[in-house]
mmCIF file of C-alpha atoms in Angstrom:
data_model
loop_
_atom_site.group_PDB
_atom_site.id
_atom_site.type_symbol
_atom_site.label_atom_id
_atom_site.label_comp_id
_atom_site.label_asym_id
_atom_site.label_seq_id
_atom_site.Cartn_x
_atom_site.Cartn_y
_atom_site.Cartn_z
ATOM 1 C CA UNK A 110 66.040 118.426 97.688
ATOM 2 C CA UNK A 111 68.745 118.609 95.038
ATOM 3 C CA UNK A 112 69.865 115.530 92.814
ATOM 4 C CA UNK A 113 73.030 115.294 94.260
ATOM 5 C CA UNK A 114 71.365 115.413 97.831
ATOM 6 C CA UNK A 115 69.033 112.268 96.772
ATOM 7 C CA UNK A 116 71.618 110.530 95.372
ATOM 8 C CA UNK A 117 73.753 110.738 98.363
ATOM 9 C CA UNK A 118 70.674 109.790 100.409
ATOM 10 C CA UNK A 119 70.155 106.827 97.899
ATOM 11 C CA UNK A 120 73.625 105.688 99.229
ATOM 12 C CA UNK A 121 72.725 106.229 102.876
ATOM 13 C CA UNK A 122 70.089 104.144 102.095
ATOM 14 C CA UNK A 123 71.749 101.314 101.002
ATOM 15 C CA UNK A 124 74.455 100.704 104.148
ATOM 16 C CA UNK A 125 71.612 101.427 106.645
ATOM 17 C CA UNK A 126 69.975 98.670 105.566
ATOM 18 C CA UNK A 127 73.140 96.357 104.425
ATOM 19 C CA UNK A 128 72.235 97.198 100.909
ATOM 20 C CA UNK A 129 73.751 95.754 97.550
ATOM 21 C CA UNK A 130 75.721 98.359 96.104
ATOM 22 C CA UNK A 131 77.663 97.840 94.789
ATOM 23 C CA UNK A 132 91.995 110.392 85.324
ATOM 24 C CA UNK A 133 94.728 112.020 84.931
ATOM 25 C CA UNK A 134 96.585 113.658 88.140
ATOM 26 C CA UNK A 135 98.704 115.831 88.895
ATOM 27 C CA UNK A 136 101.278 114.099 91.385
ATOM 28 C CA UNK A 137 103.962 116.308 93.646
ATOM 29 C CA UNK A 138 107.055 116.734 92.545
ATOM 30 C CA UNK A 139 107.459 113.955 89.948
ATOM 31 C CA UNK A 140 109.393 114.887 86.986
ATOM 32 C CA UNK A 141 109.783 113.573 83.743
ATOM 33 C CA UNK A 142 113.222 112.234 84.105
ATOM 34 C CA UNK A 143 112.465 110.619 87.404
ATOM 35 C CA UNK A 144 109.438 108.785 85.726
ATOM 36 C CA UNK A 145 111.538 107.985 82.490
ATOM 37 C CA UNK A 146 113.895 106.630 84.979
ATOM 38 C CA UNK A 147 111.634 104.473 86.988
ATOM 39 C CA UNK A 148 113.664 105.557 89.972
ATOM 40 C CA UNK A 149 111.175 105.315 93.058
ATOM 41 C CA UNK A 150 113.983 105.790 95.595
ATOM 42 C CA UNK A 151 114.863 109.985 93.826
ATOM 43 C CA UNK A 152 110.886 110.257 93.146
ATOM 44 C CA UNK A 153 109.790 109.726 96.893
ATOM 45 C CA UNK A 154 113.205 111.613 97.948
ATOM 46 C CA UNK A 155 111.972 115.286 95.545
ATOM 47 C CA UNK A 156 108.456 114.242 96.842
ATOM 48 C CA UNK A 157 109.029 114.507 100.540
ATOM 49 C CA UNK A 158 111.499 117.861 99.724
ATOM 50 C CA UNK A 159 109.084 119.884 97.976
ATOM 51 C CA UNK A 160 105.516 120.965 97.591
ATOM 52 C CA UNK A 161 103.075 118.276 97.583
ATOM 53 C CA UNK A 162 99.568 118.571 95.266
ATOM 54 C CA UNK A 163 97.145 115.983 93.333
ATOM 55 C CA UNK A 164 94.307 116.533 90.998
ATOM 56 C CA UNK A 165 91.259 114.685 92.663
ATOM 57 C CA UNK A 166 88.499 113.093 90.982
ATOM 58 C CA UNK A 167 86.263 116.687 91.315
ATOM 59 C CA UNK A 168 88.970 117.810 89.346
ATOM 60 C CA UNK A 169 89.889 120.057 92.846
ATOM 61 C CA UNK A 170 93.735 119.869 93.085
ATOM 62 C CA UNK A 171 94.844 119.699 97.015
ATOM 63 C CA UNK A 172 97.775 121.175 98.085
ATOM 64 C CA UNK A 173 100.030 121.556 100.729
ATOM 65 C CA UNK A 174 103.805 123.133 101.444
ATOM 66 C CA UNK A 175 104.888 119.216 101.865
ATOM 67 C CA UNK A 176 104.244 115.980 101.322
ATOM 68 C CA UNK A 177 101.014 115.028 104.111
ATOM 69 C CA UNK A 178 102.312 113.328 106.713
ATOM 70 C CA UNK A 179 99.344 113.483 108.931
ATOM 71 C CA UNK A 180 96.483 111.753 106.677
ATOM 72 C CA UNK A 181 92.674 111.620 107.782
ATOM 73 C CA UNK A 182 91.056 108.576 105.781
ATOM 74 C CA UNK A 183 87.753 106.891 105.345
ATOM 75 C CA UNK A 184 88.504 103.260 106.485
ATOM 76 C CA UNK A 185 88.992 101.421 103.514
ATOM 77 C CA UNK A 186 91.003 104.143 101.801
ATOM 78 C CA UNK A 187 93.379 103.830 105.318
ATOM 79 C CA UNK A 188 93.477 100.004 104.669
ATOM 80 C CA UNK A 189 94.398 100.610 100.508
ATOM 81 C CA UNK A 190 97.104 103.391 101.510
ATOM 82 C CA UNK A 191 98.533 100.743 104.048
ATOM 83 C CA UNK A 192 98.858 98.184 101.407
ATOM 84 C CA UNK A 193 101.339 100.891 99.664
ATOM 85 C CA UNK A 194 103.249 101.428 103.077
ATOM 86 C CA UNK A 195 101.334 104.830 103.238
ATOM 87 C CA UNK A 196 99.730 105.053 106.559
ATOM 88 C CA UNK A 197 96.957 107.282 108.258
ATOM 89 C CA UNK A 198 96.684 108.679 111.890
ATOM 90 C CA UNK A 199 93.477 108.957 111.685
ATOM 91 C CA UNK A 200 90.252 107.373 110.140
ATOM 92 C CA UNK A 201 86.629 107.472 110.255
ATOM 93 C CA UNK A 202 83.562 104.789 109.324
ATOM 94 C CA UNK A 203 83.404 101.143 109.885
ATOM 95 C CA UNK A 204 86.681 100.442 111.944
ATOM 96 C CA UNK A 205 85.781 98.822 115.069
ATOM 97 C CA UNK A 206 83.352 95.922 115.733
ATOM 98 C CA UNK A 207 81.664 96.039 119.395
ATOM 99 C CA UNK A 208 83.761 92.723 119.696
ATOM 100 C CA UNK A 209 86.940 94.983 119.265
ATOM 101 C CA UNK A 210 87.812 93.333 116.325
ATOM 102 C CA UNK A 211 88.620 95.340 113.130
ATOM 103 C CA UNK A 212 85.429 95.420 110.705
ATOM 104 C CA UNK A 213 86.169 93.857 107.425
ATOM 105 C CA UNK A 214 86.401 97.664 105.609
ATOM 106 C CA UNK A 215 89.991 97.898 107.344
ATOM 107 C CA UNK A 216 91.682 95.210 105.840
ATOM 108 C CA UNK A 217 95.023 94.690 107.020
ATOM 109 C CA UNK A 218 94.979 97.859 108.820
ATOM 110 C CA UNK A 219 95.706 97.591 112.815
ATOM 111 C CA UNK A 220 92.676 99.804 113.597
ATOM 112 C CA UNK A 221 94.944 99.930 117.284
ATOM 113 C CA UNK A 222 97.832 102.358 115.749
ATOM 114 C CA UNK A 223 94.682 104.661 114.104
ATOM 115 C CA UNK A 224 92.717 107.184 116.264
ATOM 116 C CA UNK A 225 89.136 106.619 115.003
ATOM 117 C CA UNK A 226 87.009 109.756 114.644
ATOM 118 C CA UNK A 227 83.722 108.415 113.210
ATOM 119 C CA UNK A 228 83.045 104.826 113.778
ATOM 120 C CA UNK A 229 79.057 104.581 111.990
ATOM 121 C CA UNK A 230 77.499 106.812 109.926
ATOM 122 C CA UNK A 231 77.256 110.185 110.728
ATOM 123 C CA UNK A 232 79.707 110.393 113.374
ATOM 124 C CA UNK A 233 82.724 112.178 112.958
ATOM 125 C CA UNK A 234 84.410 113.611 115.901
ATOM 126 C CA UNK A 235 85.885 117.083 114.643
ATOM 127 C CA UNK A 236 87.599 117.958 117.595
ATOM 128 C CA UNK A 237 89.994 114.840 117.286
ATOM 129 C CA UNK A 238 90.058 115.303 113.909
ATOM 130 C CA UNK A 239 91.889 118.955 114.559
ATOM 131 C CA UNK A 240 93.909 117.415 117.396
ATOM 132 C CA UNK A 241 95.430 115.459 114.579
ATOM 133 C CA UNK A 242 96.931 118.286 112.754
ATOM 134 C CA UNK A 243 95.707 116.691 109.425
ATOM 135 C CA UNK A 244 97.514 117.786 106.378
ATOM 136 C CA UNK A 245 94.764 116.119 104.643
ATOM 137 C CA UNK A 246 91.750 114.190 104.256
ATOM 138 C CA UNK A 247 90.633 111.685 101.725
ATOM 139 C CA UNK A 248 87.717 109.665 101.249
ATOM 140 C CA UNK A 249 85.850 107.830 97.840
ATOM 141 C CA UNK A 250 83.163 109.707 95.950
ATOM 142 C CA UNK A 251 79.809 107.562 95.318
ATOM 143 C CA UNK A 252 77.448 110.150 93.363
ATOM 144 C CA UNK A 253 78.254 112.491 90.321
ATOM 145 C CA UNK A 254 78.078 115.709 92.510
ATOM 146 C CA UNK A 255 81.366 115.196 94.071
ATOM 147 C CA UNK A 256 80.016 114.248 97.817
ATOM 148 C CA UNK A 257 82.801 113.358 100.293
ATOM 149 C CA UNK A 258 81.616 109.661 101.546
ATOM 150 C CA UNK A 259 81.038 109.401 105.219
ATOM 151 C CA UNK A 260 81.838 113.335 105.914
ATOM 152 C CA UNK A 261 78.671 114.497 107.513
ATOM 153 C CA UNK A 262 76.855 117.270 105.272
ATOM 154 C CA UNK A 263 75.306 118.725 108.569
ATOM 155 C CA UNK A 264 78.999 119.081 109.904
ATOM 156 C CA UNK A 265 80.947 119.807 106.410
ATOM 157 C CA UNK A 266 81.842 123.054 106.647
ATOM 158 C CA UNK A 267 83.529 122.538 110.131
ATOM 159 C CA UNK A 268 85.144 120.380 109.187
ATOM 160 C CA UNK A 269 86.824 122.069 106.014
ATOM 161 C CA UNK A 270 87.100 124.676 108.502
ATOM 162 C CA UNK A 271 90.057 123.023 110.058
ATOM 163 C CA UNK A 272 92.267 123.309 107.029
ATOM 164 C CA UNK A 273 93.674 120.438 105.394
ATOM 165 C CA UNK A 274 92.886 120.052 101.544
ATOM 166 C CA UNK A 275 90.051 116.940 100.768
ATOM 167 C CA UNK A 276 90.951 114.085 98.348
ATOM 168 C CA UNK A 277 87.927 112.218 96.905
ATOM 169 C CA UNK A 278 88.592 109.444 94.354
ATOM 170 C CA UNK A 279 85.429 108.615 92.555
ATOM 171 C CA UNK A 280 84.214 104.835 92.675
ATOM 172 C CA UNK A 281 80.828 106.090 90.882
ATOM 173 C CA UNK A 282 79.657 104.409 87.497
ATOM 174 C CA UNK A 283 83.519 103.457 86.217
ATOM 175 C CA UNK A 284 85.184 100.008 86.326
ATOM 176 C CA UNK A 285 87.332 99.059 88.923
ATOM 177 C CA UNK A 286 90.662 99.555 87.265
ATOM 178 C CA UNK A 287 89.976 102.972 86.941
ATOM 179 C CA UNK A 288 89.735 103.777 90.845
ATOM 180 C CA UNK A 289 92.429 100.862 91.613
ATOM 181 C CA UNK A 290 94.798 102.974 89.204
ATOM 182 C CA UNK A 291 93.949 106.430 91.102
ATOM 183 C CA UNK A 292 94.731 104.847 94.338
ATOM 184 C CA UNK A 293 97.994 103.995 93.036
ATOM 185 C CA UNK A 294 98.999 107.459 91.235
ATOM 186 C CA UNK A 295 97.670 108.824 94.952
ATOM 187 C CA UNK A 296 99.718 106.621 96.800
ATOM 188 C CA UNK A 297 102.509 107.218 94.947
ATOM 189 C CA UNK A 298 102.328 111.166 95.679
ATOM 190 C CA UNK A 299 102.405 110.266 98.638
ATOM 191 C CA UNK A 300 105.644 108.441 98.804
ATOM 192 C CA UNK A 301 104.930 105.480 97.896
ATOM 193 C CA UNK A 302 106.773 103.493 96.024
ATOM 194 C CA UNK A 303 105.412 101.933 93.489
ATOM 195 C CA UNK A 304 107.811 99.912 91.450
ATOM 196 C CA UNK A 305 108.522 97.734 94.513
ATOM 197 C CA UNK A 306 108.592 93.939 93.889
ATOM 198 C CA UNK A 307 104.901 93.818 96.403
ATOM 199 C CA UNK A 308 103.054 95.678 94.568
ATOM 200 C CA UNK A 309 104.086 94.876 90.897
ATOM 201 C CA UNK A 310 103.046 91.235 92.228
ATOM 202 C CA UNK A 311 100.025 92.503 93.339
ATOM 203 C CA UNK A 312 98.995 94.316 90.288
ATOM 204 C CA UNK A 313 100.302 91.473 88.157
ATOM 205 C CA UNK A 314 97.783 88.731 90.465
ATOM 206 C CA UNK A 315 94.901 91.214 89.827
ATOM 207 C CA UNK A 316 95.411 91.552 86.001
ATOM 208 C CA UNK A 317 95.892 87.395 85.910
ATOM 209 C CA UNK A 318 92.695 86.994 87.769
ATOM 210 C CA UNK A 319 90.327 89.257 86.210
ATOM 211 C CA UNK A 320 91.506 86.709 82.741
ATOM 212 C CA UNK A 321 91.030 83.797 84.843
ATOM 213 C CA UNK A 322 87.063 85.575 85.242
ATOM 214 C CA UNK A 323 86.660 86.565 81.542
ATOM 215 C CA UNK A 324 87.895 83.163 80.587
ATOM 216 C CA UNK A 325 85.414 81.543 82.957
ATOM 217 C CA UNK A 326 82.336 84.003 82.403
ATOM 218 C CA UNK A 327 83.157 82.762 78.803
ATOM 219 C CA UNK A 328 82.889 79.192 79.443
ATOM 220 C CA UNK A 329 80.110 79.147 81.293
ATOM 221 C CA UNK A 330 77.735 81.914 79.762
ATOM 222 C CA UNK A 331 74.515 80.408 80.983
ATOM 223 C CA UNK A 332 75.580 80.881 84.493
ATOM 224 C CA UNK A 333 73.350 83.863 85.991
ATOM 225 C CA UNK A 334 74.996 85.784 89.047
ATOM 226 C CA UNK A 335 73.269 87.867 91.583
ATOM 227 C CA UNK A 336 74.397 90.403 93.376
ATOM 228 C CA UNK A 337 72.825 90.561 97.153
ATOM 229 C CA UNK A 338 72.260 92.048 100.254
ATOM 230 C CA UNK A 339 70.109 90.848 103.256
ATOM 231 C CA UNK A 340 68.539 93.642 106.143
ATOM 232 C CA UNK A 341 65.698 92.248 108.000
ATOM 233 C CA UNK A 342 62.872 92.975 106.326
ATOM 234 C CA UNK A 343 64.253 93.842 102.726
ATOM 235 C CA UNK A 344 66.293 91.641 100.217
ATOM 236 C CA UNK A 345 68.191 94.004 98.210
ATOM 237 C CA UNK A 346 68.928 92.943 94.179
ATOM 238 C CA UNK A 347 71.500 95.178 92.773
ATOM 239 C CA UNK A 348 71.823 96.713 89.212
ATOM 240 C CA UNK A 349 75.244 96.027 87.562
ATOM 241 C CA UNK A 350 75.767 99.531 86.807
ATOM 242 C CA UNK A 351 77.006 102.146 88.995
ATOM 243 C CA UNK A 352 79.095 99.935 90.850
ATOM 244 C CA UNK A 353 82.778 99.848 90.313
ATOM 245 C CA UNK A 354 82.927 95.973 91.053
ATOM 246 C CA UNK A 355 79.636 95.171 89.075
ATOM 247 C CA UNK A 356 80.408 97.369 86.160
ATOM 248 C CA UNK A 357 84.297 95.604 85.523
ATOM 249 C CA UNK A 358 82.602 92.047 85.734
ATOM 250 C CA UNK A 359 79.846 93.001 83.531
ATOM 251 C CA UNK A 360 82.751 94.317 80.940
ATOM 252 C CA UNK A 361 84.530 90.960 81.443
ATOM 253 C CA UNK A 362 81.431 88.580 80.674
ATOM 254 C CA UNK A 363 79.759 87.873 83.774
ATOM 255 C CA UNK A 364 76.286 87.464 83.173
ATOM 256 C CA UNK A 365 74.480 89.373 85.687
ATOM 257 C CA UNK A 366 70.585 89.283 87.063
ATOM 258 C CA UNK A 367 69.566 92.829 86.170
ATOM 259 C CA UNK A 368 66.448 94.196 87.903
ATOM 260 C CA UNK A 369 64.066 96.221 85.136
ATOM 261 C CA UNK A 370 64.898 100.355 85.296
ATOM 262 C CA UNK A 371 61.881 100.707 86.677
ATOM 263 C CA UNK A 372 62.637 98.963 89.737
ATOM 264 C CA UNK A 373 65.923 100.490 90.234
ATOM 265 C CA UNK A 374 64.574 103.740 90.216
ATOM 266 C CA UNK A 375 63.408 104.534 93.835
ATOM 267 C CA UNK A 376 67.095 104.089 94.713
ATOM 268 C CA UNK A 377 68.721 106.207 92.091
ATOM 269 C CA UNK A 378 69.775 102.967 89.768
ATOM 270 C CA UNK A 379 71.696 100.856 92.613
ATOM 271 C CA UNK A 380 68.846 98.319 93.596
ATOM 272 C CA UNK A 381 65.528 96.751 93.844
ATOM 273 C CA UNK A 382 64.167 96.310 97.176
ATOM 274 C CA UNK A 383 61.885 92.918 97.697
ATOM 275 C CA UNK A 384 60.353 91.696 100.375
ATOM 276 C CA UNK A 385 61.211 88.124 101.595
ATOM 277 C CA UNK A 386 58.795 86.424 100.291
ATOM 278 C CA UNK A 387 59.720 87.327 97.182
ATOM 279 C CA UNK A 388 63.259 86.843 97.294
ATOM 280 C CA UNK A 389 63.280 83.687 94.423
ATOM 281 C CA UNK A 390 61.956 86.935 92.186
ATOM 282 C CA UNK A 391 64.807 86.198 89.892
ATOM 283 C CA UNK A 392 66.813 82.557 88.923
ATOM 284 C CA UNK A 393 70.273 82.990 89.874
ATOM 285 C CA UNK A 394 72.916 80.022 89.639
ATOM 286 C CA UNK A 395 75.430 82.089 91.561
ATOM 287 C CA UNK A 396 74.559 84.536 94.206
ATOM 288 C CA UNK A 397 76.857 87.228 95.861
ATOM 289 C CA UNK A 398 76.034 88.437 99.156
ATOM 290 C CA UNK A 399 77.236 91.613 101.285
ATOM 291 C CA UNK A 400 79.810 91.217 103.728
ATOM 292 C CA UNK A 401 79.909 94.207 104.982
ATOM 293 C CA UNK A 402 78.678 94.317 108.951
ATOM 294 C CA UNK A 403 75.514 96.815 108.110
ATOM 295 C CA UNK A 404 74.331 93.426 106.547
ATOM 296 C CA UNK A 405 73.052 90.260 107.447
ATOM 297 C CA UNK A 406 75.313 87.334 106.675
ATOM 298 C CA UNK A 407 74.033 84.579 105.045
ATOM 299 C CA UNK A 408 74.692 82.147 107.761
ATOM 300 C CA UNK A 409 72.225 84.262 109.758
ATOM 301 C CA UNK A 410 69.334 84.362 107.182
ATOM 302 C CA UNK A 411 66.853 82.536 108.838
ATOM 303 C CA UNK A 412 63.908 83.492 106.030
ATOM 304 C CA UNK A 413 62.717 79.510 104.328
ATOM 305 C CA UNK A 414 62.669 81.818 101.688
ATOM 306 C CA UNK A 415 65.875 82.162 101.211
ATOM 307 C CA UNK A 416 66.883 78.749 102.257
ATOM 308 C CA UNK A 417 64.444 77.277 99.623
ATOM 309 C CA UNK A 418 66.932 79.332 96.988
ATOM 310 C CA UNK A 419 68.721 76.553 94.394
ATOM 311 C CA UNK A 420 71.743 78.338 94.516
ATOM 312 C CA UNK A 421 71.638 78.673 98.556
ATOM 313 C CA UNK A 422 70.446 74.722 98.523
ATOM 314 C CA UNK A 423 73.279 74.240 95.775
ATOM 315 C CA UNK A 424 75.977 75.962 98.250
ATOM 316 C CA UNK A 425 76.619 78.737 95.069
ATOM 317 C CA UNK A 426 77.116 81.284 97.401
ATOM 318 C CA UNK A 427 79.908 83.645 97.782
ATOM 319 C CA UNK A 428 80.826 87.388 99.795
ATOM 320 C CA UNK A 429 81.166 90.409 97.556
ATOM 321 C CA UNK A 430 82.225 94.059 99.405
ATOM 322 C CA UNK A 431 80.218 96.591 97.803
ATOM 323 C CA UNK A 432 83.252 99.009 98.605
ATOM 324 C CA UNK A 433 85.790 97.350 97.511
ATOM 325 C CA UNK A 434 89.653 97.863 99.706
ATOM 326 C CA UNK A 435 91.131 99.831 96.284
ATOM 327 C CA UNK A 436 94.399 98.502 96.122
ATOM 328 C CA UNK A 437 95.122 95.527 93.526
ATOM 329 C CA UNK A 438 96.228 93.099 96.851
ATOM 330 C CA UNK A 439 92.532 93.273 98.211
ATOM 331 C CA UNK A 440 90.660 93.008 94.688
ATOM 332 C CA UNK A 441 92.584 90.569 93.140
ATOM 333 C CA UNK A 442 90.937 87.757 95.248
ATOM 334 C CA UNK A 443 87.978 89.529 94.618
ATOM 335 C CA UNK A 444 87.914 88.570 91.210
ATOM 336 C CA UNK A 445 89.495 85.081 92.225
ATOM 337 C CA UNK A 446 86.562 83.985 94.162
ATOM 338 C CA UNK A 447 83.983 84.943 91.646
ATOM 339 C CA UNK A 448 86.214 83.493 88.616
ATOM 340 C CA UNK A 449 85.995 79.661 90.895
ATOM 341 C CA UNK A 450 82.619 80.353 91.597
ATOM 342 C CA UNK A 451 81.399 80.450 87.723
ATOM 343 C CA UNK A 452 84.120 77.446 87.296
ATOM 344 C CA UNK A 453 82.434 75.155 89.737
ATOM 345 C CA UNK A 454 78.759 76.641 89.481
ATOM 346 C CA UNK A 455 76.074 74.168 88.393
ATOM 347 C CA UNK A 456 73.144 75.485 86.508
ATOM 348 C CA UNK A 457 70.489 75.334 88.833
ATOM 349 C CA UNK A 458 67.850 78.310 88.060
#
C-alpha cells in the first residue's frame, strides 16, 4: 500500500468513526487593469466571455472553453461557493440527514435546489453525475498526494472519464487563511464578485475575530484546549498539526493538549485513539468536540467517564467542524466561539 493510499485511509478512518481531525492561481480572464481597477462588475463580465482556467492546489490547472456553469462539489465546498453567490447543481457527501434535514457540512446551502450524487462515503452516483453535464468538479485535498476527498478511488477513473476538469484546494497541514484565501481567488474565477459589501464584511469579521482569539489565548495562557471526537467505543484526541483549524489557533496562541508522536502515529499524525475509560488521559480546561453527524454529540455521551470530565462538569464545552465551510462567513464564528470560550473558561484541570 502506498503512502498516499494510507494516508487517505488514515482520513477514512477518522469520519467513520466521527474522528477529530481536524498559492498562487491562475484565475480566467482577469487582467491587470481590471484588478488595478477593482472593477468586479468588467472582471466577471471578460470572465463569463472568455476561456475559463485555475491553477489548483496539485498545481493541475483546469480548463474549460467558458466559465463552468454546471459545477459538481463536495458539500461543504457547494455551501462556501454559495456564500460567494456561486452555486452548484450538483454535490456529493454529507448533504442529507435521514430526517431530511440538511447535515451541518451544507451550511446555508438548500440541499433541495442540488441533485445529490453521493450522500456517505463511498457513494457517488456517476451516472447522475454525467446527466449533469458538469463543466467541472471540485472538492478539498486532505493528504500530500493530491487525493480528491470523497471521489471514490475504486470509481476514479470513471469518473474523470466523463470530462470535466477536477479542482482540489488543499486543507492539508496549512493554516486556515491559506485555504479561506483559495476559496476566494476560486470563487472569484468563477464570477464571483468579490469586492461586494457581504463579503468584505465577512472577511473583515473573520480577521477581527481571529484578534479577539490571539488576544484571549494571550490572556489566559494556562487555559489547555482539547480537541475531540466521540464514536462508540473510541475517544479520539487530535494533534494540532495537520489540521487547517488546529494549525491557525496553534499560530494564534491557543494552547493545545498535544498527544506524544508516538501516539499519533497509527493514524498518520491526526489522532490518538483511547478507550473510554481512559478518556480523562489528558487535563483539558476547554474541550472541543465534533459536530459533524459521523460523530457522537456530546449530549448523547452517555460514558460516566466522560461525564466525570471537569471541563464537561464545568460546562467548558464547545462544537468544532473538523472541515471547516471555507468561506470567511462560516469561520469567522468559528474563531468567535473558541475566542469566548478561553474568555469565560475557568481553570479546572
Amino acid at each position: 500500500m502506498s503512502n498516499a493510499r494510507a494516508t487517505h485511509l488514515s482520513r477514512r478512518g477518522i469520519l467513520a468513526a466521527g474522528g477529530a481531525l481536524g498559492l498562487g492561481a491562475a484565475l480566467a480572464a482577469c487582467g491587470d487593469d481590471d484588478a488595478k481597477s477593482g472593477g468586479s462588475d468588467k472582471e466577471t463580465a471578460a470572465a463569463k466571455s472568455g476561456p475559463w482556467t485555475f491553477k489548483d492546489d496539485r498545481g493541475t490547472t483546469a480548463k474549460a472553453d467558458k466559465v463552468p456553469a454546471n459545477i459538481v462539489s463536495f458539500i461543504g465546498v457547494a455551501a462556501a461557493l454559495h456564500d460567494y453567490g456561486i452555486e452548484s447543481k450538483g454535490v456529493f457527501g454529507p448533504t442529507k440527514l435521514k430526517d431530511g434535514k440538511a447535515d451541518v457540512q451544507a451550511g446555508d446551502l438548500d440541499i433541495s435546489k442540488v441533485t445529490i450524487i453521493g450522500n456517505e462515503w463511498g457513494q457517488f452516483n456517476i451516472e447522475k453525475y454525467a446527466a449533469l453535464s458538469p463543466d467541472v468538479l471540485i472538492t478539498t485535498m486532505f493528504d500530500s498526494a493530491g487525493t480528491l476527498w470523497y471521489v471514490p478511488e475504486e470509481s476514479k477513473k470513471k469518473i474523470l472519464a466523463v470530462g470535466a476538469p477536477t479542482v482540489g484546494i488543499s486543507v492539508y497541514d496549512i493554516q486556515l487563511p491559506t485555504p479561506l484565501g483559495r476559496m476566494l481567488e476560486l470563487a472569484k474565477s468563477l464570477g464571483a464578485d468579490t469586492t461586494s459589501s457581504t463579503i468584505t464584511a465577512a472577511k473583515k469579521r473573520f480577521e477581527d475575530a481571529a484578534a479577539r482569539l490571539r488576544a484571549a489565548a494571550k490572556a489566559k495562557p494556562d487555559i489547555k484546549v482539547l480537541a475531540g471526537s466521540a464514536s462508540q467505543d473510541i475517544f479520539y484526541v487530535s494533534g494540532s498539526n495537520l489540521s487547517a483549524d488546529l494549525e491557525y489557533y496553534k499560530a494564534l496562541g491557543v494552547n493545545f493538549v498535544e498527544p506524544a508522536a508516538a501516539a499519533l502515529k497509527a493514524s498518520g499524525g491526526w489522532f490518538e485513539n483511547l478507550s473510554w475509560e481512559n478518556v480523562d488521559k489528558y487535563g483539558a480546561d476547554v474541550i472541543m468536540m465534533d459536530n459533524r453527524t459521523s460523530a457522537i454529540q456530546p449530549a448523547d455521551i452517555t460514558e460516566g467517564t466522560w461525564k466525570k470530565l471537569p471541563a464537561v462538569k464545568a460546562g467548558q464545552v464547545i462544537a468544532r467542524n473538523p472541515e471547516p465551510i471555507l468561506s470567511y462567513a462560516k469561520c469567522a464564528p468559528l474563531l468567535e466561539d473558541l475566542a469566548k470560550a478561553i474568555e469565560n473558561a475557568k481553570k479546572v484541570s
